[in-house]
Coordinates of C-alpha atoms in Angstrom, one line a residue:
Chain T
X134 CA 0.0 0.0 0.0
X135 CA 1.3 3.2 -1.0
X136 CA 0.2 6.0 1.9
X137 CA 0.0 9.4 1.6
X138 CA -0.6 10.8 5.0
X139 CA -1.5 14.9 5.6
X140 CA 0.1 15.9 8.9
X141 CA -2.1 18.7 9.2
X142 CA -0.9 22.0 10.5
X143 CA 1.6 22.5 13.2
X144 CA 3.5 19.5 15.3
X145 CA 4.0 15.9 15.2
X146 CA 0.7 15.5 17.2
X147 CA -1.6 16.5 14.5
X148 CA -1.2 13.4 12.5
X149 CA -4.3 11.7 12.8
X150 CA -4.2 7.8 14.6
X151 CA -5.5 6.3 11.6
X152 CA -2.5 8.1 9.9
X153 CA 0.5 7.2 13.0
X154 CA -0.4 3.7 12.9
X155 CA 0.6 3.6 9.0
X156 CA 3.5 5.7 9.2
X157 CA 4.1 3.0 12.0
X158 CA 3.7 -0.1 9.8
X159 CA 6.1 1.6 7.0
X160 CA 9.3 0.1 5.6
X161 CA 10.3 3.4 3.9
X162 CA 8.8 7.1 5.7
X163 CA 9.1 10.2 3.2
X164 CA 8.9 13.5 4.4
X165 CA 7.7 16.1 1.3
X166 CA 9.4 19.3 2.6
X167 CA 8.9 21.2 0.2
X168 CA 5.5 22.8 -0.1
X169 CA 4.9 24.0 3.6
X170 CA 6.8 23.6 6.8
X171 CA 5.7 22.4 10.1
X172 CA 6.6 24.3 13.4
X173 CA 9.0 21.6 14.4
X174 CA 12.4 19.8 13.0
X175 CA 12.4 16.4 11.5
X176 CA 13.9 14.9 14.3
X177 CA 11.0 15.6 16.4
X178 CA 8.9 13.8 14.0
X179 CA 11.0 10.6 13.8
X180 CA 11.7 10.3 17.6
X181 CA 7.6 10.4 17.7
X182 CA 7.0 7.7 14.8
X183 CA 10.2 5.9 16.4
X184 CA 11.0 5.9 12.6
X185 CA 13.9 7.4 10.6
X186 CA 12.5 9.7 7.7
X187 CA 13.8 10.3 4.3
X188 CA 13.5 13.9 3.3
X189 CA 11.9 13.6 -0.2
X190 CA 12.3 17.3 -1.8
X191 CA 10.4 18.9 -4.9
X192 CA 13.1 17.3 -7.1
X193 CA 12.4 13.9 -5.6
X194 CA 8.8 13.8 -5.9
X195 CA 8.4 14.9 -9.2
X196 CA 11.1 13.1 -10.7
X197 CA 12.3 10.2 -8.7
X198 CA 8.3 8.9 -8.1
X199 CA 9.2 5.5 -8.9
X200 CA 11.7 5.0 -6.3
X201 CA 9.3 6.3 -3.7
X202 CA 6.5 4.0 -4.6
X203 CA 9.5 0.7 -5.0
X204 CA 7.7 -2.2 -3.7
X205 CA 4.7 -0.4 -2.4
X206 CA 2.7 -3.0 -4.2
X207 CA 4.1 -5.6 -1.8
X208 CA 5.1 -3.5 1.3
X209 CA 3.7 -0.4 3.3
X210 CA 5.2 2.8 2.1
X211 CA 4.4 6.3 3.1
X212 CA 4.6 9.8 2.0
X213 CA 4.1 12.6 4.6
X214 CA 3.2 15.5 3.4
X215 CA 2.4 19.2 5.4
X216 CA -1.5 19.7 5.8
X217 CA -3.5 17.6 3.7
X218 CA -2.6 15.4 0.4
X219 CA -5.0 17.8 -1.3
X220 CA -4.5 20.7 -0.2
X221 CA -2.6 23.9 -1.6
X222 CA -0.3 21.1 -3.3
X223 CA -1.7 18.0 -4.9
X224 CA -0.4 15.1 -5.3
X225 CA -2.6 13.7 -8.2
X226 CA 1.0 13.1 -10.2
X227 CA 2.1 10.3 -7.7
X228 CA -1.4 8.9 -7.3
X229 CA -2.1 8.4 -11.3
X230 CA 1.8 7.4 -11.5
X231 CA 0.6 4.2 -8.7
X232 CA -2.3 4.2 -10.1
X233 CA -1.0 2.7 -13.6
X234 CA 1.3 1.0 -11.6
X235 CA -1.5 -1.2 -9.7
X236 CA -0.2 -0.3 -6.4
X237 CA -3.3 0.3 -4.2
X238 CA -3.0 4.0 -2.6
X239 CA -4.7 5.2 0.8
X240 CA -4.6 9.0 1.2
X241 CA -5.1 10.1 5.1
X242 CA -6.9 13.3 5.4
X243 CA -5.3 16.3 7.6
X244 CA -6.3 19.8 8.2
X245 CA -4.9 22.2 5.6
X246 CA -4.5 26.0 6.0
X247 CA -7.7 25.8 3.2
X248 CA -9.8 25.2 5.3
X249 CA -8.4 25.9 8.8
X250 CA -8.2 29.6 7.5
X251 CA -12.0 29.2 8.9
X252 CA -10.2 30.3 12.5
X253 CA -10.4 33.7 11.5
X254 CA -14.7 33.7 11.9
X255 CA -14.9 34.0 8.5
X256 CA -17.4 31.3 7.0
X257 CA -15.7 29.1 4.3
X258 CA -18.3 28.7 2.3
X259 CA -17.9 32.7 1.3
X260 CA -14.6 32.2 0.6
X261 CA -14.0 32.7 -3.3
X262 CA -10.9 31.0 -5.4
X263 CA -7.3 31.3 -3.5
X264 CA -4.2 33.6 -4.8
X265 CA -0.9 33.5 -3.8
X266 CA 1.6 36.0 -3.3
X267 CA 5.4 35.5 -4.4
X268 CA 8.3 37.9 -3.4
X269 CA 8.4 40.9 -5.7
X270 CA 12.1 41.2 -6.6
X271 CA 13.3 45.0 -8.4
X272 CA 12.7 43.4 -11.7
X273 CA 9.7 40.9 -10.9
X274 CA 6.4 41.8 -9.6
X275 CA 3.8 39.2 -10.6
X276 CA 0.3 41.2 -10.3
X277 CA -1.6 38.3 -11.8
X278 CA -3.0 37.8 -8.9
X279 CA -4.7 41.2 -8.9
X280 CA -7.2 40.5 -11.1
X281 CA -8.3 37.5 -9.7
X282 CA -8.8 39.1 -5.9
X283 CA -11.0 41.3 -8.1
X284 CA -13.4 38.7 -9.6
X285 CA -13.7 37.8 -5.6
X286 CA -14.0 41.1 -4.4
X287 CA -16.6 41.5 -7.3
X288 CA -19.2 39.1 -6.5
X289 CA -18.1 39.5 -2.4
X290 CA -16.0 36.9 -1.9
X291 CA -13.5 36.4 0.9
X292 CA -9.7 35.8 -0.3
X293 CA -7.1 33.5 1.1
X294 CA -3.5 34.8 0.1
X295 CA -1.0 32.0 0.6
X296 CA 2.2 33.5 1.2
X297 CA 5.2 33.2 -0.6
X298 CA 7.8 30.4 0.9
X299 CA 11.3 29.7 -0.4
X300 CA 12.7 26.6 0.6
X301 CA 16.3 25.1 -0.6
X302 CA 16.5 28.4 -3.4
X303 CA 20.0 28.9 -4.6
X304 CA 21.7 32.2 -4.8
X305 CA 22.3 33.2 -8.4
X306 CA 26.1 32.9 -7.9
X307 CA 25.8 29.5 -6.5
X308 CA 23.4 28.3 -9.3
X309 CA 25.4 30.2 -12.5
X310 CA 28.6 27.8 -10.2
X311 CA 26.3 24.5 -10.0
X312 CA 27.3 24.7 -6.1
X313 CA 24.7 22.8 -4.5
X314 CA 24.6 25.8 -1.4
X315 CA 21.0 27.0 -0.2
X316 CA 20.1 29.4 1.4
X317 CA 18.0 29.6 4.7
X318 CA 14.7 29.0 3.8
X319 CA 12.3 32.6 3.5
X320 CA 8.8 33.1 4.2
X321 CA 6.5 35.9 3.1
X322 CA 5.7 38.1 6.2
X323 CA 2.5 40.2 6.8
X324 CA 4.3 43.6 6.5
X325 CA 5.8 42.4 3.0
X326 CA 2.7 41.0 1.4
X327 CA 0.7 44.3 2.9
X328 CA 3.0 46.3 1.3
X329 CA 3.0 44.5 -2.0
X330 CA -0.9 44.7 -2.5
X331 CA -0.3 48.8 -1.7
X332 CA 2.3 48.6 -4.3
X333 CA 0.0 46.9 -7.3
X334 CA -3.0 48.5 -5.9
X335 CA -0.7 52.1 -6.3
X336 CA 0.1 51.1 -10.3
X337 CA -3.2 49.5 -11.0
X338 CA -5.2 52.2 -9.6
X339 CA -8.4 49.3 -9.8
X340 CA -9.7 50.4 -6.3
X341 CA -9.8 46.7 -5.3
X342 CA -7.1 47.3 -2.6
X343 CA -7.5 51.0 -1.5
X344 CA -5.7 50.1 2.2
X345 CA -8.3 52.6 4.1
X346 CA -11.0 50.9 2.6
X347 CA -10.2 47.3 2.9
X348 CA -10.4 44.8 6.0
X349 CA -8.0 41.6 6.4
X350 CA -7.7 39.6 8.8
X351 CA -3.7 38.1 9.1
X352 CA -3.6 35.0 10.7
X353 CA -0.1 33.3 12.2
X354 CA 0.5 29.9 13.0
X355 CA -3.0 28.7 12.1
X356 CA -4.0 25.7 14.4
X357 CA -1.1 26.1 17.1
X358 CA -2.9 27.2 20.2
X359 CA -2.6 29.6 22.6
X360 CA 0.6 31.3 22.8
X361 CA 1.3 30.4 18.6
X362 CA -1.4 31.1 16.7
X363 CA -2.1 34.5 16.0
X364 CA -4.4 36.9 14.6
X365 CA -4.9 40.2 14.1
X366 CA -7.6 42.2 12.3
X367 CA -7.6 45.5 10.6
X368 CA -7.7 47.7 7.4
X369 CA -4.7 47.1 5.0
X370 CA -3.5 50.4 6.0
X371 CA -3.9 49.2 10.0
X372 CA -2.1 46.8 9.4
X373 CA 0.9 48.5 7.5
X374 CA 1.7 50.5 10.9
X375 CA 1.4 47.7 12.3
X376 CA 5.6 46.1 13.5
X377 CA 6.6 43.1 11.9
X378 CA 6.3 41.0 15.3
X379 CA 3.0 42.1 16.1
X380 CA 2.2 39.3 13.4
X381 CA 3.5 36.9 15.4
X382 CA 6.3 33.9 13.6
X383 CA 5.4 32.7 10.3
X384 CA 3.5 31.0 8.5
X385 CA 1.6 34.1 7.8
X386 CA -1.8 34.1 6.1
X387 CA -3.8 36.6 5.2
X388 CA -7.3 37.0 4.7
X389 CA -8.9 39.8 1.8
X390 CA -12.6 40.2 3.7
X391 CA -15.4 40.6 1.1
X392 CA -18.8 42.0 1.3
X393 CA -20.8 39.3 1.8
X394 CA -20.5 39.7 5.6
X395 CA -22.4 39.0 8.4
X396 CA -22.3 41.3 12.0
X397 CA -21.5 37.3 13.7
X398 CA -18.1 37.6 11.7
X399 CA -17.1 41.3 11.9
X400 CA -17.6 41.0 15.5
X401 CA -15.8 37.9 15.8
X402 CA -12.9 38.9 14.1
X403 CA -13.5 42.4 15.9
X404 CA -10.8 40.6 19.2
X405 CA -8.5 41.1 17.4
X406 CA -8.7 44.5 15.6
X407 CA -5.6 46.7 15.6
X408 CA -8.6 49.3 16.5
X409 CA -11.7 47.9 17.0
X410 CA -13.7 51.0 16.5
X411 CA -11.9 51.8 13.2
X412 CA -12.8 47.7 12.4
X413 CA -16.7 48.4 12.9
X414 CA -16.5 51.6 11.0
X415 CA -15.2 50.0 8.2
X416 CA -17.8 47.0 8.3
X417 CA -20.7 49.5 8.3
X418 CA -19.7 52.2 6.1
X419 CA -17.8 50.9 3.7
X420 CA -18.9 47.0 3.4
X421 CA -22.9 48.4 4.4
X422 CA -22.6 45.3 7.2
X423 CA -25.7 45.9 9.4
X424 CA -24.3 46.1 12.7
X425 CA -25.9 47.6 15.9
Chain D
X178 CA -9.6 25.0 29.0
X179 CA -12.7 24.2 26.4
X180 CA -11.6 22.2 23.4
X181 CA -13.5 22.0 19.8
X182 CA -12.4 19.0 18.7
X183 CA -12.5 17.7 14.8
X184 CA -13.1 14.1 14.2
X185 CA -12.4 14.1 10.8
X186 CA -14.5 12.8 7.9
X187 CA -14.6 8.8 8.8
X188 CA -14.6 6.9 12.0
X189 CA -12.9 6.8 15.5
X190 CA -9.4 7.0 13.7
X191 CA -9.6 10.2 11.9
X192 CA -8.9 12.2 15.1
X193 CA -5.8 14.0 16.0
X194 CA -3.3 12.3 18.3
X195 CA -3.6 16.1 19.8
X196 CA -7.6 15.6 19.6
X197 CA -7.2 12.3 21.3
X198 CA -5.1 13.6 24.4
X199 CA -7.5 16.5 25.3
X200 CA -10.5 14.3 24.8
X201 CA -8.8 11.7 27.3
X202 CA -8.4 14.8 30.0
X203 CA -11.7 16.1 29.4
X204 CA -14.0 15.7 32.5
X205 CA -17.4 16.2 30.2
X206 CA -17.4 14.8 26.7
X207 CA -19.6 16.6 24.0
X208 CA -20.8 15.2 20.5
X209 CA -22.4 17.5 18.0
X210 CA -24.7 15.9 16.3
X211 CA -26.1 17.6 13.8
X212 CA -23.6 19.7 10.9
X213 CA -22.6 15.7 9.5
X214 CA -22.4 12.5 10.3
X215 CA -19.7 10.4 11.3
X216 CA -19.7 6.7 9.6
X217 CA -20.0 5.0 13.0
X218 CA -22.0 4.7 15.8
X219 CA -21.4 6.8 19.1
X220 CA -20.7 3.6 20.9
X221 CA -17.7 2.7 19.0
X222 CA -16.1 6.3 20.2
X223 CA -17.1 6.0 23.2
X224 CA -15.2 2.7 23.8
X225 CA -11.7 3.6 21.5
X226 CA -11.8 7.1 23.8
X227 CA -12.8 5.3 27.0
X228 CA -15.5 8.1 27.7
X229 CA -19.1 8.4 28.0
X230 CA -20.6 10.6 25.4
X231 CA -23.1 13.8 25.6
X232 CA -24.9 14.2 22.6
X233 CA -25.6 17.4 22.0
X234 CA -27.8 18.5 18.9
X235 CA -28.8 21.6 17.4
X236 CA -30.9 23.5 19.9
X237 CA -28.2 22.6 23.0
X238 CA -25.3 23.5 21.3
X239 CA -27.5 27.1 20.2
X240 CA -29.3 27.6 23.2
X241 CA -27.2 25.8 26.3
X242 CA -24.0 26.7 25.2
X243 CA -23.9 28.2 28.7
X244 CA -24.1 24.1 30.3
X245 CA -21.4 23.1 28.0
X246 CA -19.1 25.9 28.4
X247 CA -19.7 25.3 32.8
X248 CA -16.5 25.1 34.8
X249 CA -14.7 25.1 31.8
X250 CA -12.3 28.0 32.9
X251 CA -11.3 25.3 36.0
X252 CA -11.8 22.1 34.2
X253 CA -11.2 20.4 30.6
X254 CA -14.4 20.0 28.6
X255 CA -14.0 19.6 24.9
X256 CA -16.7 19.8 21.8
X257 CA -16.2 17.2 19.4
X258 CA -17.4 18.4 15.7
X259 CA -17.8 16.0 12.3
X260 CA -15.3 17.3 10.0
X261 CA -13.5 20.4 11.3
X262 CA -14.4 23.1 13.4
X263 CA -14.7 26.2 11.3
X264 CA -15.4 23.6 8.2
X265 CA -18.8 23.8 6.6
X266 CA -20.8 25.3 9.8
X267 CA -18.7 27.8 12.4
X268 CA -18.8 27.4 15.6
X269 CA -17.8 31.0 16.1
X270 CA -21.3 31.5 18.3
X271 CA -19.6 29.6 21.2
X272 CA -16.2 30.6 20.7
X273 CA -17.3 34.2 21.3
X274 CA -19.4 32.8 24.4
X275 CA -16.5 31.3 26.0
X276 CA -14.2 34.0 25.4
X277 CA -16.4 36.8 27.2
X278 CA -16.7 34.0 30.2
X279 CA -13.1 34.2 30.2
X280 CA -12.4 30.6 29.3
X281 CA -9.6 29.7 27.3
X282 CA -10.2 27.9 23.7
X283 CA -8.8 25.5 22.0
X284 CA -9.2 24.3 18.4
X285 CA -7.9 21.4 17.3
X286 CA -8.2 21.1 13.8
X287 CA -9.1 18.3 11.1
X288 CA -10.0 17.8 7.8
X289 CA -13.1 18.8 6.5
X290 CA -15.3 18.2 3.5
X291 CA -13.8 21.7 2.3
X292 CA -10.5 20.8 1.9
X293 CA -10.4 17.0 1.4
X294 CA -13.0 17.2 -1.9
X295 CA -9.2 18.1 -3.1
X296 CA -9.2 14.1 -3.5
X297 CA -11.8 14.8 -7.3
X298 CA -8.2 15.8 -8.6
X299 CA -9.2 19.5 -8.9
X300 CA -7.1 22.2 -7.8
X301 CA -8.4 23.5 -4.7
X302 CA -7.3 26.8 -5.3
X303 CA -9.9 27.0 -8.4
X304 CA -12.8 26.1 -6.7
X305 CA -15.0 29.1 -6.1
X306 CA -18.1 29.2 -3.4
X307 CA -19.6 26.5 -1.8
X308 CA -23.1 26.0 -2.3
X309 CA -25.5 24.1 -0.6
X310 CA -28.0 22.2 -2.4
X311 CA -31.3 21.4 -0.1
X312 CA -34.2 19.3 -0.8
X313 CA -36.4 19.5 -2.9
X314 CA -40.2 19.6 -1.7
X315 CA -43.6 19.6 -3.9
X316 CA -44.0 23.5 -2.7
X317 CA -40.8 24.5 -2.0
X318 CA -38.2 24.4 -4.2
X319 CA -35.0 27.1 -3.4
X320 CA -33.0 27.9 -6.6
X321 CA -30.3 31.0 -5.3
X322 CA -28.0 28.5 -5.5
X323 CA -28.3 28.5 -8.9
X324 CA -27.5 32.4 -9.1
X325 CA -24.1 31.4 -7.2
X326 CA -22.9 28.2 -9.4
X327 CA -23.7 30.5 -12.1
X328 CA -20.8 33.2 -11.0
X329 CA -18.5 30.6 -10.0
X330 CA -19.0 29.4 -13.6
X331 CA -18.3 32.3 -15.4
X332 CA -15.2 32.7 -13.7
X333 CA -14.4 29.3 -14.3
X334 CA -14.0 28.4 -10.9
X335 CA -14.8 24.8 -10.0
X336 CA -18.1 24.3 -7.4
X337 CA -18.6 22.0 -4.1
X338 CA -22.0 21.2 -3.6
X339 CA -23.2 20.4 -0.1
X340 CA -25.9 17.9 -0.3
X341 CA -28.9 18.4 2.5
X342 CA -28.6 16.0 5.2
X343 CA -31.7 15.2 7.6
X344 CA -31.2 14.5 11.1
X345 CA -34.2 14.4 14.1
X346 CA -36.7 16.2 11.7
X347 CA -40.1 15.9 12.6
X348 CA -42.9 14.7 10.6
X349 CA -45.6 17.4 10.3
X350 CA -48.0 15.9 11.9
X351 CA -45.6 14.7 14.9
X352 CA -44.8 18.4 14.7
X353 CA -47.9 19.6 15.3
X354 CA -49.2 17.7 17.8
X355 CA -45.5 17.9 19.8
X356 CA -44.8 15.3 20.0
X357 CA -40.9 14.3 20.0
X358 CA -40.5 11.6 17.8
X359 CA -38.1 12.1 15.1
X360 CA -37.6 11.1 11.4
X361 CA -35.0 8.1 10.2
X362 CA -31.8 10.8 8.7
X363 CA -32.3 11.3 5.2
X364 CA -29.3 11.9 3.3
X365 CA -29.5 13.9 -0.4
X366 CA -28.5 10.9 -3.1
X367 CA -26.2 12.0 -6.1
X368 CA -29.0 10.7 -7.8
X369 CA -31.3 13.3 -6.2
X370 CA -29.2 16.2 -6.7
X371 CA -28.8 15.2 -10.0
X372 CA -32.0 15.3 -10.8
X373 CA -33.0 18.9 -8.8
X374 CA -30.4 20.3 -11.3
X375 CA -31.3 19.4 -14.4
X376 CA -35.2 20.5 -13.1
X377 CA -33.7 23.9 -11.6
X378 CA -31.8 24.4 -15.1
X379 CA -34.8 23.7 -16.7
X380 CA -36.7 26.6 -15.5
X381 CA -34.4 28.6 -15.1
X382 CA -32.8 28.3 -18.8
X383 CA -29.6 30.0 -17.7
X384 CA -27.4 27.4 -19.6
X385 CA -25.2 27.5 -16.2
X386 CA -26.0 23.4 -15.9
X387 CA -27.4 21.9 -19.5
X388 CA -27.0 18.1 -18.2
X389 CA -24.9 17.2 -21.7
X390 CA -22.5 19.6 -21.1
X391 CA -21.8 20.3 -17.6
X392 CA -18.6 18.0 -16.0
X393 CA -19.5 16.8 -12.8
X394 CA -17.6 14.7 -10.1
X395 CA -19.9 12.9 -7.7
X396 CA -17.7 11.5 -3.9
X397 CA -19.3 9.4 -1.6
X398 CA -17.5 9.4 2.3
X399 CA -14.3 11.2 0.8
X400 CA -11.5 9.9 3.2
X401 CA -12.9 6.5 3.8
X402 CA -10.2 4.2 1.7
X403 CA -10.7 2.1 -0.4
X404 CA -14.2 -0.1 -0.1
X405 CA -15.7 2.9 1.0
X406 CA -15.0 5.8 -0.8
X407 CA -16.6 6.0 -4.0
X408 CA -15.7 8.7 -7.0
X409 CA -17.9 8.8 -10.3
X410 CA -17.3 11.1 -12.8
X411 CA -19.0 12.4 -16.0
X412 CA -21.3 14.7 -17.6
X413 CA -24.4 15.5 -15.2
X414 CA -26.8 13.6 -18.1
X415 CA -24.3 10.6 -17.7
X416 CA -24.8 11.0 -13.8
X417 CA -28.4 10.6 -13.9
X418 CA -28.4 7.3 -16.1
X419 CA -26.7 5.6 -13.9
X420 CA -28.0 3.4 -10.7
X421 CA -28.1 4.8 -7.4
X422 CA -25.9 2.4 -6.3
X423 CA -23.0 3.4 -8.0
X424 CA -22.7 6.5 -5.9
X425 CA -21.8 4.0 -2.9
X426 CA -23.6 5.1 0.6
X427 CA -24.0 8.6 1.8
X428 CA -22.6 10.8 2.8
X429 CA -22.2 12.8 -1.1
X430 CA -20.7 15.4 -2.0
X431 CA -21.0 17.2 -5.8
X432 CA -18.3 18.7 -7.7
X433 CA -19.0 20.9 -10.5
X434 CA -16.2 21.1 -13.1
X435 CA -15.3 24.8 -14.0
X436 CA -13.6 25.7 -17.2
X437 CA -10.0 26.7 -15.3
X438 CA -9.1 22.4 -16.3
X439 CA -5.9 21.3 -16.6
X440 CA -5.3 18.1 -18.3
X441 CA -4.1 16.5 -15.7
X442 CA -7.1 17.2 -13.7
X443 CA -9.1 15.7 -16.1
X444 CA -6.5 12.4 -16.5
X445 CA -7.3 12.0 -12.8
X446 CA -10.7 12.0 -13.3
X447 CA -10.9 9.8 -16.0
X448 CA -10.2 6.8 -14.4
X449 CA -13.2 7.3 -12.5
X450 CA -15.7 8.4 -16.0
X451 CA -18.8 6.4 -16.6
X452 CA -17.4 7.0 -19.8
X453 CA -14.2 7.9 -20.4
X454 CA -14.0 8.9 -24.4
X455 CA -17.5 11.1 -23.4
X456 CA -15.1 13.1 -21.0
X457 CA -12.5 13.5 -22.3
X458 CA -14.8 14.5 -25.3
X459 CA -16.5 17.2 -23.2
X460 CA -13.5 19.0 -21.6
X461 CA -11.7 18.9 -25.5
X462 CA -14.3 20.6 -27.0
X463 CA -17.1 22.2 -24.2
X464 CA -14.4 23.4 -21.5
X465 CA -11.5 24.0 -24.2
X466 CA -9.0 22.0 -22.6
X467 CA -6.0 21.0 -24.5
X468 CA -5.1 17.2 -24.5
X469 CA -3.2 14.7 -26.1

């Protein structure tokens, strides 16, 4: 049987049972470490499963598929992946590649920041399609995602941003030098992706984005508890005066709040406003939520 | 402390080793019983958690959130929740209770029909609004959700369908006369949906769901491995020929295919087409989508 197992959000203790007794029964562990992280190291991990893991990077999965499924049709192999199978990544490749392989597959459902974004009081089923944010860089600012947040913001959608992570990246030098040297892994923070919607919003002059005018809601840590997860609530331009720790450690989220609002979630979310009476205003004037 | 708690989609298993530890410490047990329905009976979690059960439906959880929340800033008491916490229904309501009581929350999350319908093969990222889909009666027959599947399919955006699900309804005339006897659940077929669809597009002449050219993906218990969970795929028309039966048992979910396919979304679900030269037909020349 060929496993793959979501480990859901933050530490080794939110793989599910049904999901640590087949890591348990495993010959070969592979730990997908590319597409999020957990809070914890690997070490942590295998001194839970009382297994050794083998770190299976982007490379690995997409191109070395058939040594992670080896034997799986007569053995138990997993794949562990951050948050659920399906979730902001899919693994459909390595499914359809066992598939026509005859190797029977089980996939062990986790939480995924899709829909554990739902911690923020917003419902989910409001929630239009996803964007994500990369890095701008001087010569590369992506503002695809622009017009999508607009079709959202259109029809009164809610928008999850995922934020941009780079994991094993190379310099230029050491890439142009084929030295295998990475650098420490980066991760989008609140204050960056805050300021890059300002930027496009500046050059695209669409009004989708006017940071006065538009509530978020930037979660941290989604799923950690007390003392780890973190949210905080507030127009764009709130949360741009906002210091970078007042966000809390990454992985950052960050929520684009559209009209179709109810006063449950505005007051919800209200905890956690940079200024609370600022957040109403905003919900009533600007979004026309009925509140008292 | 008071703990939500996500069970997960499937049986005693699906819980968090996290989940698992709080529920053990807990000194009163609830089980929502209404949002979903587990696969298994209460019994068999109340033997794998070595806990007595209180069931709590609808009106408690509304209206005596108060009882379940008591002591709860001096002792543990956890919530346990189908799915995940802030999945398809929030339970913000007694969040915000608790917190103005002063008691400290914890969520422990899980997998939810909203992330793990990521096992159709479709991008989650491209699916638009959820919409609910109740049933139909001779009198009463709600189409908005027509309106909705109609934005998400102008935008291309892919469409999870929530199918109505009964639980302790009364029968009118038990109703009226008070008397609490309840209803067997009822449990909206693939079949059934089916069917309200193509009567809902037939009124309604929108061309948002014309039964030969609409891609659909019908699930049964998504997460349940193999024996249990059941994927059929094909055009909505193709859907309605076939047997109930194939759909497996409830609980369904509906996907409706949006035009933002890639082709290896629609090599996923091809292995699961009643007919597989009929979809790949369709998404070649209704969706556009390029392949082989």
């Amino acid at each position: 049987m060929f496993y793959i197992i979501g480990l859901g959000l933050c530490d080794e203790k939110d793989i599910t049972v049904r999901g640590l007794e087949a890591v348990k029964g495993c010959s070969r562990v592979y730990l997908e470490a590319y597409t999020s992280i957990l809070m914890i190291q690997q070490e942590r991990l295998e001194e839970f499963y009382g297994k050794k893991l083998i770190l299976a990077d982007r490379d690995m999965v997409e191109t070395e598929s058939d040594e992670i499924l080896r034997d799986a049709d007569k053995e138990d192999v997993a794949l562990l992946v951050v948050g659920d199978p399906f979730g902001a990544t899919t693994h459909t490749d390595i499914v359809l590649r066992a598939r026509s392989a005859k190797i029977p597959v089980r996939v062990v459902h986790n939480a995924s920041i899709m829909n554990a974004i739902g911690a923020c009081g917003l419902q989910l089923y409001n929630f239009g399609q996803t964007v994500s944010l990369v890095f701008f860089t001087e010569t590369w600012k992506p503002d695809s995602f622009y017009d999508r947040v607009k079709e959202n913001v259109d029809l009164g959608m809610h928008t999850l941003m995922l934020l941009d992570i780079k994991v094993k990246e190379q310099s230029e030098e050491n890439l142009a030098r084929g030295r295998k040297i990475y650098e420490p892994p980066r991760y989008m923070s609140i204050t960056q992706a805050v300021s890059q919607l300002a930027e496009v919003e500046e050059s695209r002059q669409g009004g989708v984005l006017i940071p006065e005018k538009t509530l978020a809601i930037a979660m941290s840590r989604v799923g950690g508890g007390e003392g780890q997860e973190r949210i905080v609530s507030g127009t764009l331009a709130e949360l741009l005066t906002q210091p970078p720790e007042a966000f809390g450690e990454p992985l950052h989220s960050l929520v684009l709040v559209g009209k179709r609002l109810h006063h449950l979630e505005v007051e919800y979310a209200e905890t956690f406003a940079v200024n609370p009476e600022s957040w109403r205003n905003v919900a009533r004037t600007v979004y026309g939520c009925a509140l008292d």
